[in-house]
XYZ file of C-alpha atoms in Angstrom:
463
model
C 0.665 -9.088 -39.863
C 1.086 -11.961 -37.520
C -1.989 -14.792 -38.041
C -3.911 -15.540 -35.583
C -2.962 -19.049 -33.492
C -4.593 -22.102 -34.103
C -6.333 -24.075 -31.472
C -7.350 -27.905 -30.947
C -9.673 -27.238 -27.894
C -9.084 -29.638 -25.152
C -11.316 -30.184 -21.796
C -8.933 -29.523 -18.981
C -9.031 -31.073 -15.520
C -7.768 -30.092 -12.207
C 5.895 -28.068 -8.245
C 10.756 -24.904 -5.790
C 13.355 -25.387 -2.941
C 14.989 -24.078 -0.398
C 18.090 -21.246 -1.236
C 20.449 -23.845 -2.812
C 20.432 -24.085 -6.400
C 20.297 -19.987 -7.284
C 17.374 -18.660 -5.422
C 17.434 -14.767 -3.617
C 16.315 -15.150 0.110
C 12.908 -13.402 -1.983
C 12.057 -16.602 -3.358
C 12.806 -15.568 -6.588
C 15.208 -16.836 -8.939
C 19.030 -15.470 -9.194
C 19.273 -13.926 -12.219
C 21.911 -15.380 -14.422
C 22.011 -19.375 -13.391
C 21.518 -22.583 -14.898
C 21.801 -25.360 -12.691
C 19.732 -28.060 -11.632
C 17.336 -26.754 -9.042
C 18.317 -28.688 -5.839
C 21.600 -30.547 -4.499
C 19.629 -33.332 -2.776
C 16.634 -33.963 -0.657
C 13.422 -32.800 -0.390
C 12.762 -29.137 -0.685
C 12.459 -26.818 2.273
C 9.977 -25.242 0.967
C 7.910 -24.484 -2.717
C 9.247 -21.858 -5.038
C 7.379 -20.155 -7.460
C 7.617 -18.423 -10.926
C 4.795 -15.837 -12.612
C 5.644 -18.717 -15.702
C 7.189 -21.313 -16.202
C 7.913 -22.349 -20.048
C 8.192 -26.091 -20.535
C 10.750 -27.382 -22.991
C 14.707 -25.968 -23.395
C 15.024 -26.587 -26.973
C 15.255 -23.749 -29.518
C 11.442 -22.680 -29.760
C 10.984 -23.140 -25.874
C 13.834 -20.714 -25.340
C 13.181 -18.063 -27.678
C 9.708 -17.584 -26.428
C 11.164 -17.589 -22.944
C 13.032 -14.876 -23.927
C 10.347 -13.020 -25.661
C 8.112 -13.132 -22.374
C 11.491 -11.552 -20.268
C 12.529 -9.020 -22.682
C 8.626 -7.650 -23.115
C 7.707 -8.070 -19.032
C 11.159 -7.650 -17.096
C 9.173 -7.497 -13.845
C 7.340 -10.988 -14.055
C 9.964 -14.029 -13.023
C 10.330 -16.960 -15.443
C 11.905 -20.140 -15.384
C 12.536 -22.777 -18.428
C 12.108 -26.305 -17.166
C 14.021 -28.757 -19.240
C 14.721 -32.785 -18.647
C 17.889 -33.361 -20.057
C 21.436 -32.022 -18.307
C 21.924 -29.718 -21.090
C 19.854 -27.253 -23.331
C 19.049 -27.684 -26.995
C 20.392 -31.532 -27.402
C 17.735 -32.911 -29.431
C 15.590 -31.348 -32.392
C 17.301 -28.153 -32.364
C 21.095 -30.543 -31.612
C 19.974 -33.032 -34.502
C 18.999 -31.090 -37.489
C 20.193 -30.047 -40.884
C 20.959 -26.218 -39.727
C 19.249 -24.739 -43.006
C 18.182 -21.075 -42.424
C 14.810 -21.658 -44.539
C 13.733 -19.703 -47.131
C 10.051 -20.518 -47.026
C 9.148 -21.413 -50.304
C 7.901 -24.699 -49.914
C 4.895 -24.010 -47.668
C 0.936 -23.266 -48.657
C 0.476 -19.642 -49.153
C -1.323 -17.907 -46.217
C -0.258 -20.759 -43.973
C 1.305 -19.957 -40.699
C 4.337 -22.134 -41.848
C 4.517 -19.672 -44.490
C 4.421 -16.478 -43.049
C 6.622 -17.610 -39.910
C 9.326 -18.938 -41.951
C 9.803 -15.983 -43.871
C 9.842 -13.520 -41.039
C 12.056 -15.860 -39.107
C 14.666 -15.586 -41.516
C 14.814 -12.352 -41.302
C 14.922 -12.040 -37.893
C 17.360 -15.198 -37.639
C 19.927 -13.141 -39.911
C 19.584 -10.329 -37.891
C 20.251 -11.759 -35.061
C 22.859 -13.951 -35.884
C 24.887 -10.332 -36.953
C 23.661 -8.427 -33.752
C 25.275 -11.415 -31.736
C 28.390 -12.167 -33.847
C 26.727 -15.695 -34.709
C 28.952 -17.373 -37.664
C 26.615 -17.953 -40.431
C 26.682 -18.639 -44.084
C 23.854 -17.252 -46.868
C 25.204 -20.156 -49.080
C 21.804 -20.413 -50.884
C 20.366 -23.468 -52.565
C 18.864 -25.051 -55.848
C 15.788 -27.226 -55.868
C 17.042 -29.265 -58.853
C 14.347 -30.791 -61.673
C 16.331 -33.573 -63.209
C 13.575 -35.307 -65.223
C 11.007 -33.497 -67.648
C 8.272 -34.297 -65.497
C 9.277 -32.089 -62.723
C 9.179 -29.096 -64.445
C 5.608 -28.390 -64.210
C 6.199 -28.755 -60.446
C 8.893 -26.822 -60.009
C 7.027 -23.924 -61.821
C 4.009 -23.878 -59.356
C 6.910 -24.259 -56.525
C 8.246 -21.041 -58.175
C 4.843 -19.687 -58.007
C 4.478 -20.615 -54.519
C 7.343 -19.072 -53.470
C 6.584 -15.664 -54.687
C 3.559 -16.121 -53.186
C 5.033 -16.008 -49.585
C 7.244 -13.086 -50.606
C 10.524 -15.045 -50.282
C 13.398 -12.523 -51.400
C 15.598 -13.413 -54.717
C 13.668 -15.888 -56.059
C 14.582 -17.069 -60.002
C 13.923 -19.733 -62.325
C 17.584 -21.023 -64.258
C 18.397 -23.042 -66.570
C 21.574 -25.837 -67.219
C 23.904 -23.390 -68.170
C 23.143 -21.240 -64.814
C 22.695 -24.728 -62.985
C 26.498 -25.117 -63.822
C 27.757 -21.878 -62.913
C 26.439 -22.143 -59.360
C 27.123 -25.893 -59.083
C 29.139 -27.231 -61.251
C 28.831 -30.588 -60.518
C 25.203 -30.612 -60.448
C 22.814 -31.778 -63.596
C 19.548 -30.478 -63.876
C 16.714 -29.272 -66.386
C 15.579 -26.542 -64.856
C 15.689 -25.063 -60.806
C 14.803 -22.325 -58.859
C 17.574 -20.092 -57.241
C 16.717 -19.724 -53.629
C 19.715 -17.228 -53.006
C 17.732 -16.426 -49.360
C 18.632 -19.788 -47.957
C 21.725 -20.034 -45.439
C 23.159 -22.530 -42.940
C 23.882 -21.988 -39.226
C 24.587 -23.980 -35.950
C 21.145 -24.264 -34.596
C 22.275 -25.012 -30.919
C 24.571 -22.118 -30.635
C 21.744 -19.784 -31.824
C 19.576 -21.697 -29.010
C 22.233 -21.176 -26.464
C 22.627 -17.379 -27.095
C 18.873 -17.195 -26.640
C 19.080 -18.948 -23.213
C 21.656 -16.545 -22.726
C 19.996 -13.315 -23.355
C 17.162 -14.821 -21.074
C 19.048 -15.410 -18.008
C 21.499 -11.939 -18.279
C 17.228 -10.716 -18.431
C 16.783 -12.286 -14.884
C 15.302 -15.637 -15.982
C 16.282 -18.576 -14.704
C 16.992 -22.293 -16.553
C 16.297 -25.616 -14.334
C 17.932 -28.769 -15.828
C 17.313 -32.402 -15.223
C 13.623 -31.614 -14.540
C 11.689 -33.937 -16.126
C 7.938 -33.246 -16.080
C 5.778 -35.507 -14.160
C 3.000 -33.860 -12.840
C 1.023 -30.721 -13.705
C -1.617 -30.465 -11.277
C -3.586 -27.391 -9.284
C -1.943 -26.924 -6.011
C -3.358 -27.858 -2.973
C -4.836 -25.700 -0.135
C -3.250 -25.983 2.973
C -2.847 -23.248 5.862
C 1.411 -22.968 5.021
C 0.563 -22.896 1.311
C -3.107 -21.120 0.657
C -1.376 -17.674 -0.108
C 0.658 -19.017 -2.681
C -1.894 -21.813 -3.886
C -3.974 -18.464 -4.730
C -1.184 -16.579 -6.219
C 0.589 -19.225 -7.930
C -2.266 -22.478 -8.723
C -0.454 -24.377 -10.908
C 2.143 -27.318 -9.465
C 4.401 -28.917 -12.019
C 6.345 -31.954 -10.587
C 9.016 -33.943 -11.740
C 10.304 -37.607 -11.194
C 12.253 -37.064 -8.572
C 9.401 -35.408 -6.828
C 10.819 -31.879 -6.926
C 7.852 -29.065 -7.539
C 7.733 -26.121 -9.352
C 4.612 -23.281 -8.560
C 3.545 -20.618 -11.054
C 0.648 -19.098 -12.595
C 0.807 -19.682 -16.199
C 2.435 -22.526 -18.330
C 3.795 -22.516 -21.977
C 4.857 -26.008 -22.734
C 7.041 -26.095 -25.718
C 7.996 -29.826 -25.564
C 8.972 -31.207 -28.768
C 8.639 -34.913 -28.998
C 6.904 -34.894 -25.955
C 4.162 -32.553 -26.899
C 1.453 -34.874 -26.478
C 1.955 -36.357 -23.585
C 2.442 -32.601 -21.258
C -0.489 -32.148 -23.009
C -2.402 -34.932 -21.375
C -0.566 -34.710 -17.887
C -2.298 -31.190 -17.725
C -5.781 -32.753 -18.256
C -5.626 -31.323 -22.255
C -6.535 -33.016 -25.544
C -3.781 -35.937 -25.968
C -4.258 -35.231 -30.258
C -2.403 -34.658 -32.164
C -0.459 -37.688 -31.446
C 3.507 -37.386 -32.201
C 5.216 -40.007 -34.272
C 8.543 -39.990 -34.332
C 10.500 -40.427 -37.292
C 14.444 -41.107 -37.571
C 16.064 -39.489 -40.488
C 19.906 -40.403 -40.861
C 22.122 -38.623 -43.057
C 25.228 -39.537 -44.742
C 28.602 -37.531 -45.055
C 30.669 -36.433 -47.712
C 34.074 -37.449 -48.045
C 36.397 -34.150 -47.168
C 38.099 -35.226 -49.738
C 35.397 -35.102 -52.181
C 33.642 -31.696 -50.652
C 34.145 -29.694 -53.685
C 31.640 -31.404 -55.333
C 29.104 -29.129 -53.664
C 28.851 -25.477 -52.948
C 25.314 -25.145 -51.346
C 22.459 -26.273 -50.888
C 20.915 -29.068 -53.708
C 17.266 -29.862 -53.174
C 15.164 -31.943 -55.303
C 11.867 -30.791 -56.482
C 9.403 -31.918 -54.004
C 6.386 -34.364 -54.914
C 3.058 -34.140 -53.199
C 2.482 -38.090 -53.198
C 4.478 -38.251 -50.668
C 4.782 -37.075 -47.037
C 8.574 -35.936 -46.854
C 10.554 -34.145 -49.143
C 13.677 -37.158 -49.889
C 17.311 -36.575 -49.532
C 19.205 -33.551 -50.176
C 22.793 -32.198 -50.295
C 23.900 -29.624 -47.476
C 26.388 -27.841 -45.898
C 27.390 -27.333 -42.663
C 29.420 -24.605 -40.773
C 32.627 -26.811 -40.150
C 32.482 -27.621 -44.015
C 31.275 -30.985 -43.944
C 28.222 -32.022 -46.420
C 25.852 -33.667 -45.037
C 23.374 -36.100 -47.222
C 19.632 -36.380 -46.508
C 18.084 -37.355 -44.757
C 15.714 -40.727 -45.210
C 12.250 -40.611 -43.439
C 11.707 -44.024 -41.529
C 10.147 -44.774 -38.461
C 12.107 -44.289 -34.824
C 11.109 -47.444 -32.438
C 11.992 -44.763 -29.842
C 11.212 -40.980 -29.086
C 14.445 -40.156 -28.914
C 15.806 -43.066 -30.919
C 18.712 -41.857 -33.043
C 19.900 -45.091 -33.433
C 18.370 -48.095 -35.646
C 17.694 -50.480 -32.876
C 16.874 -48.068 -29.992
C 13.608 -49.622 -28.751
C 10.919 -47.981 -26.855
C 7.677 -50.512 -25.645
C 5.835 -47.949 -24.132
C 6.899 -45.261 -27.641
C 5.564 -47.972 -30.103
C 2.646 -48.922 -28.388
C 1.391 -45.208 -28.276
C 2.210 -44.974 -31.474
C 0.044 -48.044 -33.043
C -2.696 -47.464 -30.352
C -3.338 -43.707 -30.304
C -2.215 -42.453 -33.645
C -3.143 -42.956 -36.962
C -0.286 -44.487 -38.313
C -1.839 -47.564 -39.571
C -3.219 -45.844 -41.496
C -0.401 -43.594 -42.910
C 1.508 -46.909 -43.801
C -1.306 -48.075 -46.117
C -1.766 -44.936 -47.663
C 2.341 -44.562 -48.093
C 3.523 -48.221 -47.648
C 5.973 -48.416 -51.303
C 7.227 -45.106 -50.324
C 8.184 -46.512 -46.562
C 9.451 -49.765 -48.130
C 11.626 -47.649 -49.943
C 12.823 -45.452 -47.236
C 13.302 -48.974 -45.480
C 15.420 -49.950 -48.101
C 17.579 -46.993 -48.928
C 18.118 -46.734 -45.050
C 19.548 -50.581 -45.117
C 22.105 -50.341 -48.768
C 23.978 -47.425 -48.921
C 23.661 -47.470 -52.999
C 20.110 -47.610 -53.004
C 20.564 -43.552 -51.818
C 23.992 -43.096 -53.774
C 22.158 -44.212 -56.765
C 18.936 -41.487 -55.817
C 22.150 -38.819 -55.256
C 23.604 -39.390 -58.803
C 20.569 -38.316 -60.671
C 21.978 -34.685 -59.035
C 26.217 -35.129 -58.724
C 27.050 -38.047 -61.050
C 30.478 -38.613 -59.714
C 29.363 -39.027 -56.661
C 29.966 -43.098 -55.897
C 29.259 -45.418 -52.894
C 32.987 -45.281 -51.954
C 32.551 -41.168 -51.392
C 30.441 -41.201 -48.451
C 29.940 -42.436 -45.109
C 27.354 -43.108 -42.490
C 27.104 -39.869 -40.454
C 24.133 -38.451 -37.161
C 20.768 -38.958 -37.046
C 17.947 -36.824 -36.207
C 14.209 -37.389 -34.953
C 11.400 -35.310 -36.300
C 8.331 -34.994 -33.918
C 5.628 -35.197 -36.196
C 2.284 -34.514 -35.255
C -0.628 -36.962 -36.790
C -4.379 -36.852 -36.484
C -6.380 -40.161 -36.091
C -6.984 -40.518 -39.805
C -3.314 -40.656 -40.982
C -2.607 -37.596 -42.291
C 0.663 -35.782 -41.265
C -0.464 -32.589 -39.569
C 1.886 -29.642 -42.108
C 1.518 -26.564 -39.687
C 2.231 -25.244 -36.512
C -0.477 -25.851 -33.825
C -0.967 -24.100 -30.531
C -3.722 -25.642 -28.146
C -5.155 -23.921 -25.234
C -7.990 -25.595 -22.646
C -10.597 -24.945 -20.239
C -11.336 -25.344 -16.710
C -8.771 -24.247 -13.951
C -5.481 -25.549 -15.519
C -6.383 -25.227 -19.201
C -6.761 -21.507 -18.861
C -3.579 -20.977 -17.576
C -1.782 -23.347 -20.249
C -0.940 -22.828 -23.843
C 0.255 -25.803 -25.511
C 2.999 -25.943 -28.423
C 2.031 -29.004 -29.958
C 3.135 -29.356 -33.164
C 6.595 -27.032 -34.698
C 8.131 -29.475 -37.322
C 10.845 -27.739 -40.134
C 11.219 -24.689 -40.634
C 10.678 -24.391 -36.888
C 14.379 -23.420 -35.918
C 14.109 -21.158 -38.779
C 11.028 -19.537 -37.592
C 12.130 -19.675 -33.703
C 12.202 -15.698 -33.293
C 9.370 -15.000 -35.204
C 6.609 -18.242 -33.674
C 8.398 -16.610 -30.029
C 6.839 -12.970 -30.756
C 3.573 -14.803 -31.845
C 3.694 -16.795 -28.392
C 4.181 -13.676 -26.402
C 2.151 -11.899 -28.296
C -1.023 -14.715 -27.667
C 0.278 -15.191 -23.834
C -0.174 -11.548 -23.263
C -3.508 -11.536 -24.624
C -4.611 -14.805 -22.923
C -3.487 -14.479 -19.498
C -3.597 -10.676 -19.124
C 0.013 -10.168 -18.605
């Protein structure tokens, strides 16, 4: 049974063109296209969708296809800033099909992840998506992990995550035989996959539906529209204008924003609650040698510690048979900052102003300085990546991508774990329902939070 959504309640206070771009002489959108709305110049006129979903990364495009595939009739249109779909969270991660075993029982992490897989695998074979169920140890290498890799154990059969064992060296060996361990848990379940080409057959499936993708639309504006005697039929119809910096407009009824890094602040242009704040941090990975690939098979976690706020570096994968190693957890200057020095004034002062990081940094400050450090010297994270493959040595590996997590945190601090949806009042906040927080396993649980944000549009909005 799907849980119910959880809400941060926010008060709420009071955007198309002419033919050009892939619109029917109905005003509605061609099915089938993808291009930037207009060629140049001002609109000839305002074009409108029954909703519009916010956001063209993996979770914004599954639940636009969700909302075509369960009401063909209604047009729907994915806004989305950059040129491309799917080129930052869902471009920059690990590719791990989660398993779901790390998350609290009963949480909506939990239950998502697990019924994502699934649907993830299933779709990956109904669209001839290349995948791999390569599987993965979470690896106790000193004594004192053991009782924490038990209740992990626990946990996971808890959530009802398929396969799950405990093993010991001698079975440690046989799957990796590189690895040294104590003790770990088998997580046979777990698999690898290329995130953006799962995000790009969703987009697809949603425009072959009739929907309809506008690129290079960054949001500016979300605002009611205006009453005017050319535009007071369709500022009834369709109240809600959504403008972008080049002062193109978009009109619809009903908003999903599924923004990513940028949760907060659509949040706030609609007139909803600006918390939880995102913080972004960078986590760069290093690469395996090819040369030195054998040394691992799948995926090598460590057991997780609750002291601290992200799990630590890890051995995986990928679908062109590269490894990939990591990643560290340090703070990005920038919101999309994949690089060390990519500096953002406006991103850091949010950051120390409206969010509680302060606060997080005293709580966690040896455990940043570390990060800090092992992002700096390469051997500081060899040296972490031996107490797993011993033969692994500074000379094996090189720098490799970068990723930014958009993690949501409340006023006090604390890293906010599980998925949050927000909905408001007054005239725009009961026509908007916010994604605002979907950190790991969110890719994972894509199909499966997409069915939940139908599910809770439907209800809301009376679809």
């Amino acid at each position: 049974m799907v849980p119910a959504l959880r809400y941060i309640r926010g008060a709420c206070g009071p955007a198309l063109g002419g033919f050009p771009g892939g619109f029917s002489s109905a005003g509605r959108p061609a099915p089938g296209r993808s291009w930037p709305l207009y060629q140049g110049g001002r609109p000839a006129s305002t074009r409108s969708f029954d909703v519009v979903v916010i956001g063209g990364g993996i979770v914004g495009l599954a639940s636009a296809r969700a909302l075509i595939l369960r009401h063909p009739a209604l047009s729907i249109g994915v806004l989305e800033k950059e040129k491309d779909l799917a080129i930052h969270q869902t471009g920059h991660n690990s590719g791990v099909i989660h398993s779901g075993i790390y998350y609290k029982p009963e949480s909506l992490k939990a239950k998502l992840c697990v019924q994502g897989a699934a649907l993830i695998y299933e779709y990956c074979k109904q669209k001839g998506i290349s995948y791999k169920q390569c599987g993965k140890l979470i690896v106790a290498v000193e004594q004192e992990e053991i009782p924490r890799l038990q209740a992990l154990y626990e946990r996971g059969r808890q959530n009802g995550v398929q396969g799950l064992r405990l093993i010991q060296q001698e079975d440690i060996k046989k799957k990796e035989p590189y690895c040294r361990g104590l003790m770990a848990i088998d997580c046979p379940y777990t698999g690898i996959v290329d995130y953006r080409q799962v995000a790009l057959s969703f987009a697809k499936d949603f425009q072959e539906a009739g929907g309809f993708v506008l690129t290079n639309f960054e949001v500016k504006d979300i605002e009611l529209a205006k009453e005017s005697p050319s535009r007071s039929k369709d500022g009834m119809k369709y109240p809600i204008v959504i403008r972008n910096t080049k002062g193109e407009e978009v009109q619809c009824q009903y908003v999903v924003t599924c923004a990513g890094l940028y949760s907060d602040r659509i949040s706030e242009l609609s007139g909803c609650n600006p918390d939880p704040q995102i913080v972004p941090f960078r986590g760069d990975y290093l690469i395996l040698k090819p040369e030195k690939c054998y040394l691992v098979k799948g995926n090598i976690y460590p057991v997780p510690d609750s002291r601290f706020p992200f799990l630590g570096v890890h051995f995986t994968p990928r679908m062109d048979g590269s490894i990939w190693l990591g990643p560290n957890a340090v703070l990005a200057f920038k919101r999309e900052g994949y690089r060390p020095f990519d500096f953002s004034a406006r991103d850091i002062m949010d950051i120390i102003i409206k969010s509680g990081l302060i606060k997080l940094v005293f709580q966690n400050f040896s455990y940043g300085v570390n990060e800090m450090y092992k992002a700096c010297f390469l051997s500081a994270t060899v040296k972490h990546l031996q107490k797993f493959i011993p033969e692994i040595t500074v000379s094996d590996i090189l720098r490799g991508p970068a990723g930014v997590r958009a993690q949501a945190l409340d006023r006090d601090g604390n890293l906010i774990e599980d998925f949050v949806f927000d909905g408001g009042v007054g005239d725009i906040g009961n026509r908007i329902l916010h994604v605002r927080n979907a950190p790991s396993p969110a890719a994972t649980s894509s199909l499966a939070i997409s069915g939940m944000i139908a599910d809770e549009v439907q209800q809301r909005f009376k679809l």
